[in-house]
Coordinates of C-alpha atoms in Angstrom, one line a residue:
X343 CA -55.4 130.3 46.4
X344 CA -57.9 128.5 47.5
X345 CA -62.1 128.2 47.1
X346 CA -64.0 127.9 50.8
X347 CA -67.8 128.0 51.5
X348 CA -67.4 131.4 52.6
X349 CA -65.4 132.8 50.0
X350 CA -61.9 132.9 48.2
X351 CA -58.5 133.0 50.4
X352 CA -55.3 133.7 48.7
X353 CA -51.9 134.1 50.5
X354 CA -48.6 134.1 49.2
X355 CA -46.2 136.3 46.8
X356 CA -47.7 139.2 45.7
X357 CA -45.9 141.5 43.3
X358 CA -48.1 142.0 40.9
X359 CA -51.0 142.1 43.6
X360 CA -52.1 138.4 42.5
X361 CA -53.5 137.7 45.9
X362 CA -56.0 140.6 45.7
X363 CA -55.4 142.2 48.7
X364 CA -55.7 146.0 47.3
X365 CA -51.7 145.8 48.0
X366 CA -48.1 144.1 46.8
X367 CA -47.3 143.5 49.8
X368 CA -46.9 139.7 50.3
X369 CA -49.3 137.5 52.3
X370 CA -48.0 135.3 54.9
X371 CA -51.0 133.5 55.9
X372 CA -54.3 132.7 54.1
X373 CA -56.6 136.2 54.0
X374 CA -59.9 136.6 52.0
X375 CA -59.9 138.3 48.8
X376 CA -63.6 141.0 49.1
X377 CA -63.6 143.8 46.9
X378 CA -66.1 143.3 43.8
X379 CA -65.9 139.4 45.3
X380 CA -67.6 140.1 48.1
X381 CA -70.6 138.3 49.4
X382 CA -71.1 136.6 46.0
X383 CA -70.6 132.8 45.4
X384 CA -67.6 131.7 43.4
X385 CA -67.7 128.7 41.4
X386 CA -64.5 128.6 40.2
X387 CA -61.0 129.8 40.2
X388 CA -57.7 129.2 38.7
X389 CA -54.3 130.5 39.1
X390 CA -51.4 131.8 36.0
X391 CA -48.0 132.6 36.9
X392 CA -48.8 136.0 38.2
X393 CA -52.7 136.5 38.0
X394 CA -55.7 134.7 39.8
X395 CA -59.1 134.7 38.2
X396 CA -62.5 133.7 39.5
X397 CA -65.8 132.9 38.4
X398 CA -69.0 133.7 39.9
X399 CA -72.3 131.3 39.9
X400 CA -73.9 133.8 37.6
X401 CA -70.9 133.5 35.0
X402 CA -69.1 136.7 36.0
X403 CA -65.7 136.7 35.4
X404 CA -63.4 138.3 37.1
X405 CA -59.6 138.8 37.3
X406 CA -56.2 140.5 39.6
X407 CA -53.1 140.4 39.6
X408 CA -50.5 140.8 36.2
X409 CA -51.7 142.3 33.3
X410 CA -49.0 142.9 31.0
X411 CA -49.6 140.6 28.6
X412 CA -53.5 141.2 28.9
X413 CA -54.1 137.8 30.6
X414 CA -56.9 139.8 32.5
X415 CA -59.0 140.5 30.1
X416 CA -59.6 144.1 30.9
X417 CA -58.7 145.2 27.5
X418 CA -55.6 147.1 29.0
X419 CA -52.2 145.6 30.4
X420 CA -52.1 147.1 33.7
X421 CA -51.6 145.4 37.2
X422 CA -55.0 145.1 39.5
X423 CA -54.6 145.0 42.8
X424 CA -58.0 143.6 43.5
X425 CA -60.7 141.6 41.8
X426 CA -61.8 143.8 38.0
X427 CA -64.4 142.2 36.4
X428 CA -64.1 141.6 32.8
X429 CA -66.4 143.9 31.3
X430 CA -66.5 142.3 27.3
X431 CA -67.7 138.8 28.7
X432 CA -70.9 140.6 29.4
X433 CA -74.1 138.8 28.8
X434 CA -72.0 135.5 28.4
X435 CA -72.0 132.8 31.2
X436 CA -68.8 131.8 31.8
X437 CA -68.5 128.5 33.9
X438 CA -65.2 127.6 34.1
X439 CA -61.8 129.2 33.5
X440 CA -58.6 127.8 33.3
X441 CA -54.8 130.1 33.6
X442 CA -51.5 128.9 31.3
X443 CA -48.2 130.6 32.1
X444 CA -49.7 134.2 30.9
X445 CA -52.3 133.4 29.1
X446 CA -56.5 132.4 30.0
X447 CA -59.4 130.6 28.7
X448 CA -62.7 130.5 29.3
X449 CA -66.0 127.9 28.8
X450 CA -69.0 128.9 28.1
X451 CA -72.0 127.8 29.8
X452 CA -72.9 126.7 25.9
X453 CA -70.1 125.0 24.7
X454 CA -67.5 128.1 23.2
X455 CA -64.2 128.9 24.5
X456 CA -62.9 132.3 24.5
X457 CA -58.7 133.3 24.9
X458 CA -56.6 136.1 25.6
X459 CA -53.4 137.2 27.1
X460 CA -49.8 136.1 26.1
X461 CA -49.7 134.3 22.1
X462 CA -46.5 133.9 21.5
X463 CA -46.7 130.3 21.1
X464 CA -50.3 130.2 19.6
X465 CA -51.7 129.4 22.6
X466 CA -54.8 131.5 22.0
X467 CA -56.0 129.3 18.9
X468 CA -56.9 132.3 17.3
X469 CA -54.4 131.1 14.0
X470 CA -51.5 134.0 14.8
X471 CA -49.3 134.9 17.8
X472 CA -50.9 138.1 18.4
X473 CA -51.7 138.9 22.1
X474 CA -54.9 139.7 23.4
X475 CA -56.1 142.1 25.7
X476 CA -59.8 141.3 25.6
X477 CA -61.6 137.6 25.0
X478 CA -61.7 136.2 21.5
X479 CA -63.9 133.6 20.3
X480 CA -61.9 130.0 19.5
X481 CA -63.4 128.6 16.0
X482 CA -63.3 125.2 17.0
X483 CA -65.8 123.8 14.2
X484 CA -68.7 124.1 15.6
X485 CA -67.9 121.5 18.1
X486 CA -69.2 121.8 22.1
X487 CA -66.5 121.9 24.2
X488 CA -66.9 120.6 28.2
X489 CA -63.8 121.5 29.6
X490 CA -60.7 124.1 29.2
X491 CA -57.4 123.3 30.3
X492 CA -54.4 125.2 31.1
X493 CA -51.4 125.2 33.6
X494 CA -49.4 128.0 35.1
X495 CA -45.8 126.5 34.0
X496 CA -46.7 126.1 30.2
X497 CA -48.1 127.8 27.4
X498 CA -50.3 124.7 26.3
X499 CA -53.7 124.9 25.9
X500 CA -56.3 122.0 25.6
X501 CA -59.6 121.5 25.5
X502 CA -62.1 118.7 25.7
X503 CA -65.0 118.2 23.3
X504 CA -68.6 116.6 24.0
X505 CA -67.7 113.6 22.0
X506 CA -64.6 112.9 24.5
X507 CA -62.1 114.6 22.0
X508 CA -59.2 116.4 23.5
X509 CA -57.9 119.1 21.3
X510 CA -54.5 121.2 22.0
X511 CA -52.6 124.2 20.7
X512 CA -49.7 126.4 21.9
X513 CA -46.6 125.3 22.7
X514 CA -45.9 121.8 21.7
X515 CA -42.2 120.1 22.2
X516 CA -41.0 123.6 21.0
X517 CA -43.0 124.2 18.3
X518 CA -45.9 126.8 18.2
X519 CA -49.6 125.5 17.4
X520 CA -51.8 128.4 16.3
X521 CA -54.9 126.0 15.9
X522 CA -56.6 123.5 18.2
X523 CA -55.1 120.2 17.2
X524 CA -57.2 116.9 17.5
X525 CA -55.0 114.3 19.4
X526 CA -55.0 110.8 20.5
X527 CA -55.7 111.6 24.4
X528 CA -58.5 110.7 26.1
X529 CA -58.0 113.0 29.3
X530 CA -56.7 116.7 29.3
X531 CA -54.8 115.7 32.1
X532 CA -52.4 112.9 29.9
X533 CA -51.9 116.0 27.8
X534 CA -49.6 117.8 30.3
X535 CA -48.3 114.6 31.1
X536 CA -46.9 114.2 28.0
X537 CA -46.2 117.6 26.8
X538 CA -45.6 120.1 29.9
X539 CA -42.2 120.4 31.1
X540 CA -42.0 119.3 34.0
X541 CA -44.8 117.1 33.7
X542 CA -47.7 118.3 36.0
X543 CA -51.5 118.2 36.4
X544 CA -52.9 121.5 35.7
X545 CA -55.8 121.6 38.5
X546 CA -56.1 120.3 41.7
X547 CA -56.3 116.8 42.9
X548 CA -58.9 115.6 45.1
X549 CA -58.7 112.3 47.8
X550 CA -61.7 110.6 48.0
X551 CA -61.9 110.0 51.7
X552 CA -64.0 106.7 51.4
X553 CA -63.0 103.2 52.2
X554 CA -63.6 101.4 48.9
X555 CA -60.9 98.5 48.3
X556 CA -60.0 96.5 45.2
X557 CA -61.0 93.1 44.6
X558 CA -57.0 92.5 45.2
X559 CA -57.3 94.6 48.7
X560 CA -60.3 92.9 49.9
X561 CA -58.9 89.3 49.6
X562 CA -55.6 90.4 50.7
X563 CA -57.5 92.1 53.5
X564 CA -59.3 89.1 54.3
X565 CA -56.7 86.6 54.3
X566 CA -55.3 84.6 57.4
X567 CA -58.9 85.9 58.8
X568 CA -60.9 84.5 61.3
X569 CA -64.2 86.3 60.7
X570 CA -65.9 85.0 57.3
X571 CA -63.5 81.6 56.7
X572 CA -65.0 78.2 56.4
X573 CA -61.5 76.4 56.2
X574 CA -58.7 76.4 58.5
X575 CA -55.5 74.7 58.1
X576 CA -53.4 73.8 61.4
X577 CA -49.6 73.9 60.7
X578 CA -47.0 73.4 63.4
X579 CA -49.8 74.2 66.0
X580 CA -51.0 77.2 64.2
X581 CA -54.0 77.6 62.8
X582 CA -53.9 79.8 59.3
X583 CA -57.6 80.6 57.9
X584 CA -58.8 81.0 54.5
X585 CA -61.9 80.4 52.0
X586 CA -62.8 76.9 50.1
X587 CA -64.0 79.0 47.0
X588 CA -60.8 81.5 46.4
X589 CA -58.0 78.1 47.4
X590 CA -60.4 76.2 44.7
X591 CA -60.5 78.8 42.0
X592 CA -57.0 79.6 42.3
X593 CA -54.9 75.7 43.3
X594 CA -55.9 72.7 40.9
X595 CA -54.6 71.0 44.1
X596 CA -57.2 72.6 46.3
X597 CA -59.8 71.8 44.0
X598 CA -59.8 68.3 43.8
X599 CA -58.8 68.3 47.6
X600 CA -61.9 69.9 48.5
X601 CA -64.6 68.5 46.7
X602 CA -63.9 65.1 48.3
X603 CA -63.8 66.4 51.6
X604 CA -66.0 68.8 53.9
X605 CA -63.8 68.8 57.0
X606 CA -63.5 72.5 58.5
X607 CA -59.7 71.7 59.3
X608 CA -56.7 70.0 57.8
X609 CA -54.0 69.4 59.4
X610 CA -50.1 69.8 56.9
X611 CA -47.3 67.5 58.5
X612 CA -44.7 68.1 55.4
X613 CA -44.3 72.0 55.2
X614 CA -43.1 74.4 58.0
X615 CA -45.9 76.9 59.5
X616 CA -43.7 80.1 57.5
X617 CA -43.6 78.3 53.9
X618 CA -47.3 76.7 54.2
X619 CA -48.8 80.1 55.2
X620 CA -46.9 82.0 52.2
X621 CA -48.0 79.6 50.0
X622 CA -51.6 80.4 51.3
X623 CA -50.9 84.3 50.8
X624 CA -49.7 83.6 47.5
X625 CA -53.1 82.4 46.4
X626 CA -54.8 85.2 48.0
X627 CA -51.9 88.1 46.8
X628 CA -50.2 86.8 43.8
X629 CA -46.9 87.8 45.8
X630 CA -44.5 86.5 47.8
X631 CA -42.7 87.7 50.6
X632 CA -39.7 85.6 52.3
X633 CA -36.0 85.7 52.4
X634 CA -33.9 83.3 50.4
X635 CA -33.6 80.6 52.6
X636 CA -37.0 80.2 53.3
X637 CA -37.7 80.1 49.9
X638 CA -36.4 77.2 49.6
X639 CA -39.3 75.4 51.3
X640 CA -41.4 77.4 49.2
X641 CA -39.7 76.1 46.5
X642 CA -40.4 72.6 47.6
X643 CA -44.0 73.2 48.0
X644 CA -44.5 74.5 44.5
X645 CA -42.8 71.5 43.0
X646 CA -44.6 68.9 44.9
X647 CA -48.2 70.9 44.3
X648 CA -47.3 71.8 40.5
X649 CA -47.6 75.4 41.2
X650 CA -44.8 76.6 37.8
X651 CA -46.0 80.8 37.9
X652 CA -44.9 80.0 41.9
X653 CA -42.2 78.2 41.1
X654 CA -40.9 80.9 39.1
X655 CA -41.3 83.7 41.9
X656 CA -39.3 81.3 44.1
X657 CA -36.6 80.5 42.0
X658 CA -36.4 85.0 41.5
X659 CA -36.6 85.4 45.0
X660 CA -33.8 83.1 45.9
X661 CA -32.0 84.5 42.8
X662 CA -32.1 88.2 43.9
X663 CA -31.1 86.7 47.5
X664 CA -28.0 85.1 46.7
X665 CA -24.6 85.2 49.2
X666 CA -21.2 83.7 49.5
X667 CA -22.7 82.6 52.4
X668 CA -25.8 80.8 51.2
X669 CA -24.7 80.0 47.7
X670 CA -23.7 76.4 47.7
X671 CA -27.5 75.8 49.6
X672 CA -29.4 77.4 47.2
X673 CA -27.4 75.3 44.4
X674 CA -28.2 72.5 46.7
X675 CA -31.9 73.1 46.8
X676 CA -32.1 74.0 43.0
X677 CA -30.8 70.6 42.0
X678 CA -33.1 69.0 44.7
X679 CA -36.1 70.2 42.9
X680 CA -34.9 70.3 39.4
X681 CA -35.0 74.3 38.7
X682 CA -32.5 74.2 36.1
X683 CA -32.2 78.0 35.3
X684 CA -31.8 78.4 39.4
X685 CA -29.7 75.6 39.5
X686 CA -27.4 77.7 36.3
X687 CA -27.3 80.8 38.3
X688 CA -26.3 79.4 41.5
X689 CA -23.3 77.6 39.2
X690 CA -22.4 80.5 37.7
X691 CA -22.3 82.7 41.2
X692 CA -20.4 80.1 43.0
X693 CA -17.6 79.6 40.3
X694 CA -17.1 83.6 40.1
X695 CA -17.1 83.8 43.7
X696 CA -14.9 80.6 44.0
X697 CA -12.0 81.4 46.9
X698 CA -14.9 82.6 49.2
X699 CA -17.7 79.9 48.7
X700 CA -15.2 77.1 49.0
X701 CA -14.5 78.3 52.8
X702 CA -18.3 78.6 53.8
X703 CA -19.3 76.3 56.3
X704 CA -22.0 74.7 53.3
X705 CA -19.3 74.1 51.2
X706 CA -17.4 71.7 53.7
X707 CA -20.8 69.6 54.5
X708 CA -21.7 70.0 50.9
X709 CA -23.7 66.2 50.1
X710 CA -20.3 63.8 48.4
X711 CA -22.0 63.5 45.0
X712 CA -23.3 67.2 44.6
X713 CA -19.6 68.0 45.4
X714 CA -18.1 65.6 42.8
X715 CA -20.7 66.9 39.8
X716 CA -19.7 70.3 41.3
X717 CA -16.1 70.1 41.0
X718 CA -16.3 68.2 37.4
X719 CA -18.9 70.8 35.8
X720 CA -16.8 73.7 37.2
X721 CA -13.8 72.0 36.1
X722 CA -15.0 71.9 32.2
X723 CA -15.9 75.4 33.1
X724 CA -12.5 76.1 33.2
X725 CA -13.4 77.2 37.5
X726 CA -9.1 75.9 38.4
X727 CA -7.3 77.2 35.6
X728 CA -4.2 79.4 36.3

């Protein structure tokens, strides 16, 4: 079911004539419910397992659909076919209303919330399990409520007070809750989160269809661009552009590099265009994104600018990339730039994977001394026992 500018369209199953078509027959395709609803302006309208109810700008409720546990509120249990307005909520303006499994609530344009239907579980805070087949006033201590909350797959009610309470009753983990309960929750949506099985929201979500970005999605979005940079660096031929405040604010390196000089390009001779520009992303990202090998460089770069929370990424990345292939130059590299715990791992995976790192191609052009400490540490680690 769904609320339009021109009215309210429902398609869909229809046993218990919940899509208000005057019929049971089921609807295929998206039809307008009239009747009583016709030509008025709905405000509001929720959907329970079987029912659909809908509220009118000048706080008329009304209700269809199944009725046998008296989630209608027509003070009878039988089916309606087509929109019945609920004749006890007379005088009272009803702004919102919100549908559990067979059960609804309603908020007053004052503050009170009002249940009936289905109570096996408590859900209608009314302090027994007694269903109703007309609205009942909730005692809820004389506190305003702002919104209801419900969902058509549980028997959980909530509520939300002006203060930014959240209270809840019905079904809890299996137990039954006869009284609102006063919870830790913020948000009557983390309620169902926590408590409905399975975990749901119980009303609709809406996308906000605007452009707005993140702090962390504009500078991403703004790296490596030409438009609003004041600093380009030229690597390998290539130029790569960024911003003398964020390299400052986020590279001791940078810092000190750029407040001696005001060129508008520097030129990097020691690190390849890939690793130079990843390392440039990194400031802008917090991320890194290269395979294993190149790494490596990466690796390098963060050593020689003293970058450790880089240095870590690096030595995960490489970690997470590791081959029988590449092993024995990723060992290489990790006692290169002294990353211990990398250099450990690579140890470790080339000693279990022995008979098939020994016949890699690194292996047999593996530097003399790195393959003498190799062979003595994986000797003590007991690598060539039988």
């Amino acid at each position: 079911m769904t609320k339009t500018a021109e009215g309210v369209y429902a398609w869909g199953y229809n046993n218990s004539g919940q899509v208000g078509s005057g019929s049971t027959a089921n609807q295929p395709t998206p039809r307008r419910v009239s009747s009583c609803l016709q030509n008025k302006v709905v405000v509001n309208i929720a959907c329970g397992q079987l029912c659909s109810m809908a509220v009118l700008d000048n706080g008329e409720t009304y209700g269809w659909g199944y009725n046998c546990n008296g989630q209608l509120g027509l003070g009878n249990n039988g089916n309606q076919q087509t929109p019945c307005r609920i004749a006890a909520l007379q005088g009272i303006n009803i702004i919102q209303v919100a549908c559990g499994y067979a059960h609804t609530l309603a908020l007053t344009d004052e503050g009170f919330v009002y249940s009936w239907g289905a109570n096996s579980y408590g859900q209608l805070g009314t302090g027994n399990k007694s269903n109703q087949a007309v609205p009942t006033l909730i005692n809820m201590d004389k506190e305003r409520m702002v919104e209801v909350a419900a969902c058509h797959t549980s028997h959980t009610s909530v509520a939300k007070t002006q203060s930014g309470q959240v209270l809840m009753w019905g079904q809890c983990r299996g137990q039954a809750v006869a009284y609102p309960h006063l919870t830790h929750f913020t948000s009557t949506d983390d309620v169902f989160a926590c408590f409905a099985t399975p975990a749901v929201t119980w009303h609709l979500l809406s996308v906000d269809g605007d452009d707005y970005l993140t702090v962390a999605q504009s500078l991403k979005r703004e790296f490596d661009s030409p438009e609003i940079s004041d600093l380009r660096f030229l690597v390998d031929g290539k130029c790569i552009h960024v911003h003398k405040a964020l390299l400052k604010i986020r590279c001791e390196h940078f810092r000190a590099l750029l407040n001696e000089t005001d060129e508008e390009t520097i030129e990097i001779h020691q690190f390849s265009f890939l690793v130079y520009r990843a390392f440039l992303e990194y400031l802008y990202t917090d991320t890194i994104n290269l395979p294993p090998e190149d790494a490596i460089g990466l690796l390098d770069l963060s050593t020689y600018y003293r970058e450790s929370r880089l240095k870590r990424l690096c030595q995960e990345t490489i970690k997470r990339g590791i081959t029988e292939e590449n092993a024995i130059t990723l060992l290489s590299a990790a006692v290169k730039y002294e990353a211990q715990d990398l250099e450990e791992f690579c140890f470790k995976f080339c000693v279990n994977h022995l008979t098939a790192v020994t016949q890699t191609q690194a292996f047999a052009e593996m530097d003399h001394d790195l393959l003498k400490n190799f062979i003595s540490k994986a000797s003590r680690y007991g690598a060539f026992k039988n």
